[in-house]
Short mmCIF file of C-alpha atoms in Angstrom, two decimals:
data_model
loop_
_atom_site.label_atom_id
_atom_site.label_comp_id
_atom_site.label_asym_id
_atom_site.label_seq_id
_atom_site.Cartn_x
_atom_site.Cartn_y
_atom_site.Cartn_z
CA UNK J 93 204.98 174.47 61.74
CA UNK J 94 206.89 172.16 64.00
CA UNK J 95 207.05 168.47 63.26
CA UNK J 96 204.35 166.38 64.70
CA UNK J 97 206.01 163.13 66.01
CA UNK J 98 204.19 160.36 68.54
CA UNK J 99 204.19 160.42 72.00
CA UNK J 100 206.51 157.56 71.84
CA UNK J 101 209.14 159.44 69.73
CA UNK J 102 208.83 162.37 71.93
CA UNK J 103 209.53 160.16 75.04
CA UNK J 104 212.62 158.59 73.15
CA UNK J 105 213.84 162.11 72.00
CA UNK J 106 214.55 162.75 75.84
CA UNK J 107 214.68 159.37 77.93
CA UNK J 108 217.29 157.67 78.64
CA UNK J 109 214.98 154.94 79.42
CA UNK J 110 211.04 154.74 79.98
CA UNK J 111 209.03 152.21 81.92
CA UNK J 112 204.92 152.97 81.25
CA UNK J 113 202.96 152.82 84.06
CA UNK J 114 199.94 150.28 84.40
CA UNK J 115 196.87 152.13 83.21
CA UNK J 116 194.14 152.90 85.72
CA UNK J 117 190.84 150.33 84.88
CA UNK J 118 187.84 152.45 84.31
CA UNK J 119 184.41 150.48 83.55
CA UNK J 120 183.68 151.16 79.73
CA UNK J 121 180.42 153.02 78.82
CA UNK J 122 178.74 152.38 75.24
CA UNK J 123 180.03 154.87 73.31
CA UNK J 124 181.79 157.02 76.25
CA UNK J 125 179.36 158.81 79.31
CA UNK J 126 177.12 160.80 77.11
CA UNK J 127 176.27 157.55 74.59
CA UNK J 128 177.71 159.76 71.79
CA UNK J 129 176.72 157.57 68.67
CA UNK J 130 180.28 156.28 67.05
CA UNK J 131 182.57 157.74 69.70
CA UNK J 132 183.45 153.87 70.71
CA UNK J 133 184.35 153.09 66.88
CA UNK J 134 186.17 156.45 66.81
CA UNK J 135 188.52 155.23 69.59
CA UNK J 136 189.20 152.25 67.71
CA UNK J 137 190.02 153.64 64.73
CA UNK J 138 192.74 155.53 66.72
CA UNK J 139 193.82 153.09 68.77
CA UNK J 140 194.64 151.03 65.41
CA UNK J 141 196.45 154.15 63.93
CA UNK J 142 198.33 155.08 67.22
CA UNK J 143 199.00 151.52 68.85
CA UNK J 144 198.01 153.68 71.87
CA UNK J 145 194.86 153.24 74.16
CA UNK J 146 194.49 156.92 75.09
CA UNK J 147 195.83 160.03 74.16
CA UNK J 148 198.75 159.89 77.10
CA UNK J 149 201.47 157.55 77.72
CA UNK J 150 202.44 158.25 81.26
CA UNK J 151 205.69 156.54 83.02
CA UNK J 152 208.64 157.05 84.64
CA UNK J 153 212.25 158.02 82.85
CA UNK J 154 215.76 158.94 82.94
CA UNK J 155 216.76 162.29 81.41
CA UNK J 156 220.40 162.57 80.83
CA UNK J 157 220.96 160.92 84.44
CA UNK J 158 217.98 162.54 86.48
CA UNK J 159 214.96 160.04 87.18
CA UNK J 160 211.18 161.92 86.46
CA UNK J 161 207.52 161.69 85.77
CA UNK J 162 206.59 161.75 81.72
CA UNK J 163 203.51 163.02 80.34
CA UNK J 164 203.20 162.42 76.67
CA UNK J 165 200.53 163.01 74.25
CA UNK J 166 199.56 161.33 71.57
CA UNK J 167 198.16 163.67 69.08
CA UNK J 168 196.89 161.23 66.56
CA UNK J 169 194.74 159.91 69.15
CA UNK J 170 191.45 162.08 68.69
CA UNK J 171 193.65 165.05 68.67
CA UNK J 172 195.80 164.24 71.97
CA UNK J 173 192.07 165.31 73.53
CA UNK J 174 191.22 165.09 77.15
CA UNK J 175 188.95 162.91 78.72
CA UNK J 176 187.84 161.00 81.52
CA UNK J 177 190.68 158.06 81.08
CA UNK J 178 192.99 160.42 80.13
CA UNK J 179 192.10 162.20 83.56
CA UNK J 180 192.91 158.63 85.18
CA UNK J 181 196.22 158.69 83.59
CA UNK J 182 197.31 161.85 83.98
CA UNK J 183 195.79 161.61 88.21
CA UNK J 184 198.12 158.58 88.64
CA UNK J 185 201.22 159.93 86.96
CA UNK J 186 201.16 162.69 89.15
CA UNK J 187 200.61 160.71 92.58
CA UNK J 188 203.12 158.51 91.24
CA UNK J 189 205.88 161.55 91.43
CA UNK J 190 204.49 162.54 94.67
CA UNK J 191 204.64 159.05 96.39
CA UNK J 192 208.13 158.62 94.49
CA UNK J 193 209.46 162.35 95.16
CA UNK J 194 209.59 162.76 91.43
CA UNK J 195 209.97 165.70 89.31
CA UNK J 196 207.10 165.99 86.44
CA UNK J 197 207.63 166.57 82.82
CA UNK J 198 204.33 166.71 80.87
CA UNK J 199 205.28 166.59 76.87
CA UNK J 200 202.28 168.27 75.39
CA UNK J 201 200.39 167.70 72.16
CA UNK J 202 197.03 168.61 72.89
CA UNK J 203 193.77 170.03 70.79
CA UNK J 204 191.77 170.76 74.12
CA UNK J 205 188.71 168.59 76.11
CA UNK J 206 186.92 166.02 73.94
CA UNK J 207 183.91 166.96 72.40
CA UNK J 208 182.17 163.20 72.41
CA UNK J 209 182.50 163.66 76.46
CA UNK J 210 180.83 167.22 77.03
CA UNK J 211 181.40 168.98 80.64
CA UNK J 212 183.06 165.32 82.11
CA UNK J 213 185.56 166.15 79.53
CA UNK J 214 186.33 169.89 80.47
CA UNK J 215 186.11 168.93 84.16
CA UNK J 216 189.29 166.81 83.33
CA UNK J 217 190.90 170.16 83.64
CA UNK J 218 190.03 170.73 87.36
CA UNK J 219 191.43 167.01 88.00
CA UNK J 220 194.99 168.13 86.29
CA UNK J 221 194.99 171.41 87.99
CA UNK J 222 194.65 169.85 91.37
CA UNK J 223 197.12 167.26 90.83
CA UNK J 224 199.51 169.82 89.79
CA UNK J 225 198.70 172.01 93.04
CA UNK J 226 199.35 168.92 94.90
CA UNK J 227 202.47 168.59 93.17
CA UNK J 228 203.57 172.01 93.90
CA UNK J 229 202.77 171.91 97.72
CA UNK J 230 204.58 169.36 97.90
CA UNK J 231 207.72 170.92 96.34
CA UNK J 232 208.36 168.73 93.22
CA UNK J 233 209.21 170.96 90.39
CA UNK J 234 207.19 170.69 86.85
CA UNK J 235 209.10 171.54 83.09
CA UNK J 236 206.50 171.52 80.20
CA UNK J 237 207.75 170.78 77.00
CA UNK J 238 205.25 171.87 74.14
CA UNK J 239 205.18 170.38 71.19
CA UNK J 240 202.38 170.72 68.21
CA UNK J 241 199.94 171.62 68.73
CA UNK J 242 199.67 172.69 72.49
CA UNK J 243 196.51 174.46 72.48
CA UNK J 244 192.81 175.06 74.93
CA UNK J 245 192.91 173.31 78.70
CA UNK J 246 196.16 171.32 77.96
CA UNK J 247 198.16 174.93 77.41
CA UNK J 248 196.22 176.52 80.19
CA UNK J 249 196.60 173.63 83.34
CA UNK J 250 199.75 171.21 82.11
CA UNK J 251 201.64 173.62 79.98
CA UNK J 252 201.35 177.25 81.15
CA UNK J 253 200.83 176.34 84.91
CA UNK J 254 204.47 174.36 85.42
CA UNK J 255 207.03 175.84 86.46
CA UNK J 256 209.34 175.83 83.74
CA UNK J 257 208.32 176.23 80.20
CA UNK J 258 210.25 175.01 76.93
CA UNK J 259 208.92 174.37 73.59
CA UNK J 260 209.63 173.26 70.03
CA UNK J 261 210.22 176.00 67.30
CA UNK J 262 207.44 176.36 65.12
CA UNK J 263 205.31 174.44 67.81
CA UNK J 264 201.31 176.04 67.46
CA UNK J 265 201.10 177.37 71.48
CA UNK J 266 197.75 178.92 72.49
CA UNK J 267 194.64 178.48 74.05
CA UNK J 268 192.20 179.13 71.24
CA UNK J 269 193.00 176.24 68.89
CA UNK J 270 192.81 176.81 64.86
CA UNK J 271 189.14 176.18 64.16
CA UNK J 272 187.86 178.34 66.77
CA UNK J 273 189.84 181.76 66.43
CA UNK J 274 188.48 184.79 64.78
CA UNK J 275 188.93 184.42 61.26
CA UNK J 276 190.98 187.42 61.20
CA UNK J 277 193.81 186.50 63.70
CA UNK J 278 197.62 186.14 63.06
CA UNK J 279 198.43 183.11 63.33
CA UNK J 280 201.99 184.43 64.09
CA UNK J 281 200.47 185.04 67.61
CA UNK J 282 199.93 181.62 68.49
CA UNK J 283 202.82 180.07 68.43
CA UNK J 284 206.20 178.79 70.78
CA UNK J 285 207.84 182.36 69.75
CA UNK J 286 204.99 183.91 70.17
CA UNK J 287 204.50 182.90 73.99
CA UNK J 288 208.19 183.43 74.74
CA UNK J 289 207.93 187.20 73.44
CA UNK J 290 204.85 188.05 75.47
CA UNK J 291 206.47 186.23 79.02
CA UNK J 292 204.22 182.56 79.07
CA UNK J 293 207.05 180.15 77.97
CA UNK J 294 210.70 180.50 79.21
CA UNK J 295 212.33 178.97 76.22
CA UNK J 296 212.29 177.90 72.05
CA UNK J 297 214.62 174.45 72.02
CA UNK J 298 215.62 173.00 69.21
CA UNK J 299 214.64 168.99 69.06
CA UNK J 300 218.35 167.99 68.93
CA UNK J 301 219.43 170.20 72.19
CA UNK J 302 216.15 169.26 73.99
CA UNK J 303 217.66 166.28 76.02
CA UNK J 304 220.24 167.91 77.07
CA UNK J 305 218.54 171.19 77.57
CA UNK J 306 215.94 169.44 79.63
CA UNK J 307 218.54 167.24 81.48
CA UNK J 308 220.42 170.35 82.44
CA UNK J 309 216.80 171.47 84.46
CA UNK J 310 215.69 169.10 85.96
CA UNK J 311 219.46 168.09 88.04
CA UNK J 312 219.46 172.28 88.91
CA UNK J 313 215.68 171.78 90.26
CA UNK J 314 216.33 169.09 92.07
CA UNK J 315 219.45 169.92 94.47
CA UNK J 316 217.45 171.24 97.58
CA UNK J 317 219.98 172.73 100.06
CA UNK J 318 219.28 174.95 102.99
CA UNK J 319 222.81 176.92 103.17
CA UNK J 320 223.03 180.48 101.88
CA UNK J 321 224.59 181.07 98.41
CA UNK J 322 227.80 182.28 98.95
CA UNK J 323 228.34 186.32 98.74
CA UNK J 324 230.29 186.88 95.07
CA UNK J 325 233.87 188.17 94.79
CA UNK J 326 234.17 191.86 93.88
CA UNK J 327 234.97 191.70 90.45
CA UNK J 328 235.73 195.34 89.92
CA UNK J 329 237.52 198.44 92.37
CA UNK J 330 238.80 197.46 95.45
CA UNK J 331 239.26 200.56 97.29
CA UNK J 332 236.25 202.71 98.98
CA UNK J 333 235.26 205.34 97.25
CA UNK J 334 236.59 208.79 99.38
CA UNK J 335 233.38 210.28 99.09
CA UNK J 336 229.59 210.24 97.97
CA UNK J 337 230.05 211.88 94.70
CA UNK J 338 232.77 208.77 94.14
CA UNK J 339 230.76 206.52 94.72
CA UNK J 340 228.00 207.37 92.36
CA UNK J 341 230.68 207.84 90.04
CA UNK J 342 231.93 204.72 90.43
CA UNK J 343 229.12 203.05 90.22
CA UNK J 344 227.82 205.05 87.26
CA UNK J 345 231.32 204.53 84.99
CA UNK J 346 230.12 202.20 82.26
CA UNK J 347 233.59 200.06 82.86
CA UNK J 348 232.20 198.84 86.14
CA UNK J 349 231.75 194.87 85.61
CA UNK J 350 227.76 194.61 85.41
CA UNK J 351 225.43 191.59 86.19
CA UNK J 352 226.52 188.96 83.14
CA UNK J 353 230.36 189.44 84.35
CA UNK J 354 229.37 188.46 88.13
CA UNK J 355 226.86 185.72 87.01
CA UNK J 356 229.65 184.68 84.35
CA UNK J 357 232.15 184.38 87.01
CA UNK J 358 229.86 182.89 90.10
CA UNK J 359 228.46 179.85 87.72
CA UNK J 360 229.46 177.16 86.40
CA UNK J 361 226.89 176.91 84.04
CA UNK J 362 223.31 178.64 84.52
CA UNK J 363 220.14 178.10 82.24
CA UNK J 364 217.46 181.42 82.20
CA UNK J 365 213.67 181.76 83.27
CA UNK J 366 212.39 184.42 80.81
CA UNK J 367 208.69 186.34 81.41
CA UNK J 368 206.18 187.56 84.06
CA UNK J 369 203.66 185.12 82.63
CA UNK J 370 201.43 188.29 82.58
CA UNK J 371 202.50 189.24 78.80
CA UNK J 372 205.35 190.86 80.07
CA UNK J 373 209.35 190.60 79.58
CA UNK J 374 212.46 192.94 80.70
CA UNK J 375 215.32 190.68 79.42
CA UNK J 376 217.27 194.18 79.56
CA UNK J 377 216.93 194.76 83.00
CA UNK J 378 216.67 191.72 84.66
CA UNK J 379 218.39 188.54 84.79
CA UNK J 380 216.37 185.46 86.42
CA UNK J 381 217.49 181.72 86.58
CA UNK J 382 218.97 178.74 88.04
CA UNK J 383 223.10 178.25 88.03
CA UNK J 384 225.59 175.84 89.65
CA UNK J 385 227.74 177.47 92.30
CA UNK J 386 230.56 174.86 93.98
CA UNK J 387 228.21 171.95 93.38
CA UNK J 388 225.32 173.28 94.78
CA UNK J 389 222.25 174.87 92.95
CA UNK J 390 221.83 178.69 93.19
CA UNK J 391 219.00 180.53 92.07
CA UNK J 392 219.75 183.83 91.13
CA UNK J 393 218.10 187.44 90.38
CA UNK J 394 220.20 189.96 88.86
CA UNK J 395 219.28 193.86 87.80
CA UNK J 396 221.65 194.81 84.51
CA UNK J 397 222.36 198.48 85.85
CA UNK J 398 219.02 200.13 84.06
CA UNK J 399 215.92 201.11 85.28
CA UNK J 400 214.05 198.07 85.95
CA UNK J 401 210.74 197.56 84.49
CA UNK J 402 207.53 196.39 86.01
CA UNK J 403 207.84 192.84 83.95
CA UNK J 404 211.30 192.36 85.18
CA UNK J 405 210.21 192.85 88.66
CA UNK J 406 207.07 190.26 88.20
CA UNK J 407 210.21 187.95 86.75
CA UNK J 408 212.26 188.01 89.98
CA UNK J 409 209.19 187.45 92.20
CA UNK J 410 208.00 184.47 90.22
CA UNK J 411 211.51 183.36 90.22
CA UNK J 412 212.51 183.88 94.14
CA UNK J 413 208.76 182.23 94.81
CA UNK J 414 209.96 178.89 93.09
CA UNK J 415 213.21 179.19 94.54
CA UNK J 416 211.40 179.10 97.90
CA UNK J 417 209.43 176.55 96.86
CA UNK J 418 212.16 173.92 95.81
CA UNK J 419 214.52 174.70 98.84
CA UNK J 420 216.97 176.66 96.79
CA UNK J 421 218.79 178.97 97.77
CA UNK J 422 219.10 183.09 96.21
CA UNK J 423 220.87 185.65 95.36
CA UNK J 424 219.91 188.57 94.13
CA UNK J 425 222.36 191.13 92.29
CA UNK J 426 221.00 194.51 93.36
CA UNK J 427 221.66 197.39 90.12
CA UNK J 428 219.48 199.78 89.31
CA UNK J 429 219.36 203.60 88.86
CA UNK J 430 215.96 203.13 90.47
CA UNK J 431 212.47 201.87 89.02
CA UNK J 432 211.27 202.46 85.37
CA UNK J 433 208.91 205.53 86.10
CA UNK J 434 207.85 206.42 82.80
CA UNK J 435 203.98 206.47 82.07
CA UNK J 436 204.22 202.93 80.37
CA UNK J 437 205.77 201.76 83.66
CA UNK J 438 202.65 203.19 85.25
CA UNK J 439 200.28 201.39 83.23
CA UNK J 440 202.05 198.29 83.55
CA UNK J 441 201.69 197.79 87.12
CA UNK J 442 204.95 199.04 88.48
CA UNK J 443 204.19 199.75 92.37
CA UNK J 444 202.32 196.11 92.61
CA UNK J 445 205.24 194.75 90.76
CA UNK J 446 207.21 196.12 93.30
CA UNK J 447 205.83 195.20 95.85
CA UNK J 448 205.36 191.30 94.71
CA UNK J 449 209.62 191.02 94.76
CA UNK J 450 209.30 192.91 98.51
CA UNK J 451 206.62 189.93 99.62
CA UNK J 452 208.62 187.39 97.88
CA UNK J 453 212.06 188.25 99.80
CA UNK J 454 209.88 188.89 103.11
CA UNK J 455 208.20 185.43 103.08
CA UNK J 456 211.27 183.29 101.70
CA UNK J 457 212.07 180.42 103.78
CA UNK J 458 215.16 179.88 101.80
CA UNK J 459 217.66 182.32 102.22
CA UNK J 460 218.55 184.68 99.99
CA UNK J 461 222.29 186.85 99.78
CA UNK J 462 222.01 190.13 98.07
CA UNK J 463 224.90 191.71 96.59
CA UNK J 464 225.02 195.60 95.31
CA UNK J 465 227.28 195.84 92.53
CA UNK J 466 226.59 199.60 91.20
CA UNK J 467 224.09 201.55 91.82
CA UNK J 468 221.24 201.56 94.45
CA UNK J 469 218.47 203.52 93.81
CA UNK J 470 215.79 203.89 96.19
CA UNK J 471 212.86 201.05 96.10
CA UNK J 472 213.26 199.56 93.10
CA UNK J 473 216.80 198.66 94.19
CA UNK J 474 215.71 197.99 97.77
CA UNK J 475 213.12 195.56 96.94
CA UNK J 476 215.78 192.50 95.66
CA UNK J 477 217.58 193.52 98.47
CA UNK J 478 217.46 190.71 101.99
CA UNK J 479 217.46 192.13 105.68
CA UNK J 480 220.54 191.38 107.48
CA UNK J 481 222.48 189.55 103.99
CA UNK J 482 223.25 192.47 102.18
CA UNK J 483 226.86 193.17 101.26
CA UNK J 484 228.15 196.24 98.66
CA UNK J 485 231.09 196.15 96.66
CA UNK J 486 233.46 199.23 96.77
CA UNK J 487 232.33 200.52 93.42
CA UNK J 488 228.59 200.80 94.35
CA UNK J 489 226.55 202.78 96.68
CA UNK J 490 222.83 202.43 98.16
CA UNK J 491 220.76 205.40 98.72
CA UNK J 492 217.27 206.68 99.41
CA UNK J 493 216.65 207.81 96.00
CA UNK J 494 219.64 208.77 93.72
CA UNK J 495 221.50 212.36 95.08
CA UNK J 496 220.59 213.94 92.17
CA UNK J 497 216.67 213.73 92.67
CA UNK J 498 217.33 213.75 95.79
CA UNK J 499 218.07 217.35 95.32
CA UNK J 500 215.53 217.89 92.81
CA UNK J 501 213.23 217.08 96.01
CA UNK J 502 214.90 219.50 98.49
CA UNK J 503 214.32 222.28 95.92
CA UNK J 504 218.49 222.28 95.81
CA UNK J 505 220.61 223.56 92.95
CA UNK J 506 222.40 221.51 90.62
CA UNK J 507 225.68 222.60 92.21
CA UNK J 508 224.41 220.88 95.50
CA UNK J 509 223.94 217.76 94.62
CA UNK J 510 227.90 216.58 95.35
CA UNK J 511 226.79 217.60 98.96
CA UNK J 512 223.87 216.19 99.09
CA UNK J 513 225.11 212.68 98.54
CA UNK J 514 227.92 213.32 101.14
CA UNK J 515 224.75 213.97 103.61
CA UNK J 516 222.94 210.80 102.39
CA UNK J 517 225.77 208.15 103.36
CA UNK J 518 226.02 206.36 100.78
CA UNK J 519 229.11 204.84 100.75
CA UNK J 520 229.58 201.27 101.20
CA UNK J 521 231.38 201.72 104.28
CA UNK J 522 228.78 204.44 104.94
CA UNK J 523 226.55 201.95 104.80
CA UNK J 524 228.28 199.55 107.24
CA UNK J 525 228.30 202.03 109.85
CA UNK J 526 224.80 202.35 109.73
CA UNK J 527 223.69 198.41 109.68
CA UNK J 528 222.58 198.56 106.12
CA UNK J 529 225.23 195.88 104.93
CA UNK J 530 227.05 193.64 106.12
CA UNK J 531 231.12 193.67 105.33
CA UNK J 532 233.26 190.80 103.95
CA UNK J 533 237.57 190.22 103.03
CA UNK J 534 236.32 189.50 99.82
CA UNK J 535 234.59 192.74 98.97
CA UNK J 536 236.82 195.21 102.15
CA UNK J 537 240.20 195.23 101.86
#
């Protein structure tokens, strides 16, 4: 288990500074809005343990240079619980980024609603989801850090809904809490590894890296920019291919430089978005995340030169949707033999996986730059791919469905598929001719 500090230590383990905001006046009820007998002496008892008044301290801060919005929960305060003040708190810290243009980082130690406050308690949870859709309309970016415990409407509104999630090792992550799980669960399945393997947290941070980790964030989130990322040098052949069959070659030879060798030479430094948030993960065949390019923030979406999988696709939607959101521009690093189409890939969803990257590129405002680096197969390669910004580097080609199932559909020999991926044009400069991509110096010689 991780160790449980105070919201005060957890503000100092990644502020530069903190300045508290004023907390919202609320006219006191005896013993809270249902008159629950001792909840008033309960309070007390916390406040004198906690030096807090409620179970958030909310303010504004500096993390390693970038001002922000910080949500931080007491725990020893009735459990870090929710409840009507806390609602107050947590309302006002998150017009306060929105009046300020502030990014929000919640810092979450939570057991759930407050029991001494019934159904006013678990509304609290409608409050924080609205001020976080608010937040996100208005295109100020959210990183969750959980801490221990992070557990019932705190994991499901201020933790799993931001955009970004990081949390401690060890940290207990879940939204059944320990006293009200079947008696038989593992407990291995509620926790900050747990939620990273199945796709609902992006990260496990160790305390001493989390300031700078954090830091690192919140300046990539917050670099809007409106020109298009810059199409990537070809790292590998620079001659066209002489004919179909070369091409697929090419891009087939497992020298080729793949994904991590253009996103290794395009950034500066990059940090990683990791999961579907639907229990899914393809960290094989898709590379999602945030980098710096010349100065200027870069989103980026990247297949690994495998079949992608339906998770990875979910990935690179959610990830070219926030893009959009923030004002940053994409690119997209198109690699794929085609689709996972295996009967697991079935059951997980992958046509409306799909077809969530297809809508996300379609209805981006920010623009996105696609670059095929190997191979192109068909629509799961097609779907990263943007309209009219396409480029292809001379050891790749982009086809209708890869020339040898390609002949496998026209009922042709084996011997027949060389000539069947002359006929489909493949070639970059195939390609070209044909509007498909656009041509550059730095990937035509």
């Amino acid at each position: 288990m991780a160790e449980r500090g105070s919201a005060r230590a957890a503000l100092a383990l990644v502020t530069d500074d903190f300045t508290e905001l004023p907390a919202p006046g609320r006219r006191s009820r005896p013993d809270g809005p249902l008159g629950w007998q001792g909840y008033d002496d309960a309070r007390a008892r916390a406040a004198g343990r906690t030096g807090e008044e409620e179970s958030v301290v909310c303010g504004t801060g500096t993390v390693e240079g970038t001002r922000a919005v910080l949500i931080s929960f007491e725990f020893g305060f009735l459990g870090g619980s929710l409840g009507e003040r806390t609602g107050d708190r947590l309302e006002q810290a998150y017009s306060h980024a929105r009046a300020h243009r502030l990014p929000v980082v919640p810092l979450v130690a939570t057991g759930g609603s407050r029991m001494q406050e019934g159904m006013l308690a678990l509304t609290q949870l409608q409050r924080v989801a609205r001020q976080s859709a608010l937040t996100r309309e208005a295109g100020l970016t959210q990183i969750a850090v959980l801490r221990d415990p992070t557990t019932g409407g705190g994991w499901a509104t201020l933790g799993a809904g931001a955009d970004v999630v990081l949390a401690l090792p060890g940290a207990q992550v879940g939204f059944a809490g320990s006293r009200v799980r079947p008696p038989d669960s593992d407990p291995a399945a509620y926790t900050a590894e747990a939620q990273v393997a199945a796709g609902s947290a992006d990260a496990v941070v160790e305390p001493g890296e989390l300031r700078a980790v954090l830091g690192r964030w919140l300046r990539l989130l917050t670099r809007p920019s409106e020109a298009p990322a810059p199409v990537p040098q070809a790292l590998g052949a620079r001659e066209l291919p002489v004919s179909g069959w070369d091409a697929v070659q090419r891009a087939r030879d497992p020298r080729r430089p793949r994904a991590r060798q253009y996103l290794d030479a395009y950034f500066t430094q990059r940090v990683a978005i990791s999961g579907d948030r639907c229990g899914g993960r393809d960290p094989d065949g898709m590379l999602c995340g945030f980098g710096e390019h010349q100065g200027r923030t870069v989103a980026y979406a990247a297949q690994t030169g495998t079949a992608t999988r339906p998770a990875g696709y979910r990935t690179a939607a959610r990830l070219i949707r926030l893009a959009d959101r923030l004002r940053v521009p994409v690119l997209t690093l198109v690699d794929t033999p085609g689709a996972a189409n295996d009967a697991e890939a079935e059951r997980q969803g992958a046509g409306p996986a799909i077809a969530e990257v297809f809508a996300a590129v379609a209805s981006a405002r920010t623009p996105v730059t696609t670059l095929v680096i190997g191979e192109g197969g068909s629509g799961g390669a097609l779907a990263l791919a943007a309209p009219g910004t396409t480029w292809a580097t001379p050891d790749s080609y982009f086809s209708v469905i890869a020339p040898n199932l390609a002949a496998a559909i026209l009922k042709r020999p084996q011997e027949e598929v060389e000539a069947t991926a002359a006929q489909l044009r493949i070639r970059p400069q195939d390609l070209a001719e044909l509007g498909v991509i656009r041509t550059g110096d730095q990937l035509f010689p």
